mmCIF file of C-alpha atoms in Angstrom:
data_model
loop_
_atom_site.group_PDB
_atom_site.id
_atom_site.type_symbol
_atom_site.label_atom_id
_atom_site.label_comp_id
_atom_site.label_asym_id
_atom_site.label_seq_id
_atom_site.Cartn_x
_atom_site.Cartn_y
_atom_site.Cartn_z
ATOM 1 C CA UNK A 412 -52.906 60.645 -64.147
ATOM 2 C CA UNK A 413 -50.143 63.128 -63.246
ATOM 3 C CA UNK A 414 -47.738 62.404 -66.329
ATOM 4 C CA UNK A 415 -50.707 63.090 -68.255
ATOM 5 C CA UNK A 416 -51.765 66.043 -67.212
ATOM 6 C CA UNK A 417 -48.253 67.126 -67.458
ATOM 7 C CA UNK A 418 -47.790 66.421 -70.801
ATOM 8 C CA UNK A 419 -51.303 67.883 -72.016
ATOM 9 C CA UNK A 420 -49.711 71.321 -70.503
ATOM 10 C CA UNK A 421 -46.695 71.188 -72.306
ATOM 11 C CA UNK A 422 -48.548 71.085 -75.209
ATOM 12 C CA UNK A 423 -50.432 74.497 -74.770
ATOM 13 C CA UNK A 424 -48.740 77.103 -76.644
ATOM 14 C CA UNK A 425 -46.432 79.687 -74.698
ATOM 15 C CA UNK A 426 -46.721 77.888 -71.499
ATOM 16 C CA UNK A 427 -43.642 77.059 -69.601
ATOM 17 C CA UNK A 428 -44.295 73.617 -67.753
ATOM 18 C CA UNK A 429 -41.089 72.456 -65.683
ATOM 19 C CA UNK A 430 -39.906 69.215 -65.769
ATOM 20 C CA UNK A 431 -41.546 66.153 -64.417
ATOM 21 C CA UNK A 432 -38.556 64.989 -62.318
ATOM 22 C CA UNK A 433 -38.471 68.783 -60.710
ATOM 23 C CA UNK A 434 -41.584 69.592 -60.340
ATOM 24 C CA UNK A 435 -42.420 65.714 -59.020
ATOM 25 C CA UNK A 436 -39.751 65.942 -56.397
ATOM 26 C CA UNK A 437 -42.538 67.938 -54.386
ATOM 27 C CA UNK A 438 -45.765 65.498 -54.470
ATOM 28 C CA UNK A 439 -46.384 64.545 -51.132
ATOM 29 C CA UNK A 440 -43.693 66.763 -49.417
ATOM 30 C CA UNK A 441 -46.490 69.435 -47.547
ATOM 31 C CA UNK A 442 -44.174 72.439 -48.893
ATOM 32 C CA UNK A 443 -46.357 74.848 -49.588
ATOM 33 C CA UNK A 444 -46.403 76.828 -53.297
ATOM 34 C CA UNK A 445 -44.515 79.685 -52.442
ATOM 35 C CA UNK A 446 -41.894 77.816 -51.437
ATOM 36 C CA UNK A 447 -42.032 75.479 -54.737
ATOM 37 C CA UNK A 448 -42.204 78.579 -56.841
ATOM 38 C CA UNK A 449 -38.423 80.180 -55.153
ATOM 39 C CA UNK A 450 -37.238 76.829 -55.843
ATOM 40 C CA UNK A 451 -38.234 75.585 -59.222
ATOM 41 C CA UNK A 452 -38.167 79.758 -60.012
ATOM 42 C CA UNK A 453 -42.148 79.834 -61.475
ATOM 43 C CA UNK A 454 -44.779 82.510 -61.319
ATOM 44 C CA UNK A 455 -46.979 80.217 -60.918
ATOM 45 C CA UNK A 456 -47.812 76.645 -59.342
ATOM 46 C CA UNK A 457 -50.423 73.731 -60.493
ATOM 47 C CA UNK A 458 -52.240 71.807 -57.353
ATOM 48 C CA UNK A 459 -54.913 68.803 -58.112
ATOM 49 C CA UNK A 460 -56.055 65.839 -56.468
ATOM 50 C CA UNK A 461 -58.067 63.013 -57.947
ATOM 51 C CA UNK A 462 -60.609 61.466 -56.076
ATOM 52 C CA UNK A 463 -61.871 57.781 -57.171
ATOM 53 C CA UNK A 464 -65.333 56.458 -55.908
ATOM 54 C CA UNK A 465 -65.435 52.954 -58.096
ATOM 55 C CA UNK A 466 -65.410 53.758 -62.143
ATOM 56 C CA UNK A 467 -65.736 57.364 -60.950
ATOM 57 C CA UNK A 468 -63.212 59.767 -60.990
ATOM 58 C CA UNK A 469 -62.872 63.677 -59.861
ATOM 59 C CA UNK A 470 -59.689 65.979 -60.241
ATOM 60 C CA UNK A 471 -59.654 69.395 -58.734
ATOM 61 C CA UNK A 472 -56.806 71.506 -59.852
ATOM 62 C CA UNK A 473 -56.115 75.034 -58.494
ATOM 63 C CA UNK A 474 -53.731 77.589 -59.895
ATOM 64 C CA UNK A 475 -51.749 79.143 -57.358
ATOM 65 C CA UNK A 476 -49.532 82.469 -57.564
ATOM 66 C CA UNK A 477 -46.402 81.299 -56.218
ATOM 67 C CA UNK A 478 -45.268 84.754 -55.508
ATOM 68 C CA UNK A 479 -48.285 85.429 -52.978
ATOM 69 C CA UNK A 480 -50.048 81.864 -52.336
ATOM 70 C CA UNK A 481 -53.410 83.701 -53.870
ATOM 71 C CA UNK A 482 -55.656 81.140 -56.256
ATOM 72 C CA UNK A 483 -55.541 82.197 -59.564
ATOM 73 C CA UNK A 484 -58.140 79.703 -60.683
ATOM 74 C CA UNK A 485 -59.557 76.794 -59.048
ATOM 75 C CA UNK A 486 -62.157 74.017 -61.179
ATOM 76 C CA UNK A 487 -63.464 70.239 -60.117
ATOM 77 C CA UNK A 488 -63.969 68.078 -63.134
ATOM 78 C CA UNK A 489 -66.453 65.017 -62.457
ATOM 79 C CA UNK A 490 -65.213 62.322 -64.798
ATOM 80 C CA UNK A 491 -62.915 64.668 -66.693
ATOM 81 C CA UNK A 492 -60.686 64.236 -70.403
ATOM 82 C CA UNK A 493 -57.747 65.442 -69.185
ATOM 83 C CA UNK A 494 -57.397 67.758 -72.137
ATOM 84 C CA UNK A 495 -59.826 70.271 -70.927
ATOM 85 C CA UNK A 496 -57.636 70.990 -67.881
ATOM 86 C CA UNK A 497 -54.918 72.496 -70.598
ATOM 87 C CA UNK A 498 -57.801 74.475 -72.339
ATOM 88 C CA UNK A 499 -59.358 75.932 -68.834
ATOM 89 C CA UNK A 500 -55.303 77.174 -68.427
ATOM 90 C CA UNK A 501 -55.202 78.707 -71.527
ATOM 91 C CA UNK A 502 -56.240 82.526 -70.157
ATOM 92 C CA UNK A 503 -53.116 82.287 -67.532
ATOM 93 C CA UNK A 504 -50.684 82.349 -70.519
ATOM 94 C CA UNK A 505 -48.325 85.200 -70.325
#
């Protein structure tokens, strides 16, 4: 589910998404987003987590300013298209 929701944000125009072996070296790691930002030098940092109960699935996804650790934006999508993850990011463009 990762890859894809990687790749849906490369897609959105004028976003800068870093590269999956980069920005994957940090799943799991409990290094917190200001510390990802210095290192991967971003503004800004993408956190989810997917939650499966049977044929159900939930992904929240929080945008975090790396430079402060403040949420930017925050959402929970019950059974989500990944897609509209991309399009809910679309206002942090700059």
């Amino acid at each position: 589910m990762s890859d894809e929701i990687l790749h849906a944000l490369a897609k959105v125009d004028g976003l800068r998404v870093t590269g999956r072996t980069s920005s994957f070296s940090f799943k799991g790691s409990g290094v917190g987003a200001s510390e990802i930002g210095r290192k991967l030098n971003v503004q800004n940092v993408l956190e989810g987590s997917l939650q499966r109960d049977g044929d159900r699935v939930r992904i929240t996804a929080e945008l975090i300013d790396a430079r402060n650790g403040f949420h930017l934006w925050s959402q929970t999508y019950p059974d989500p298209p990944p897609l509209r993850i991309s399009e809910q990011l679309d206002g942090f463009v700059y």
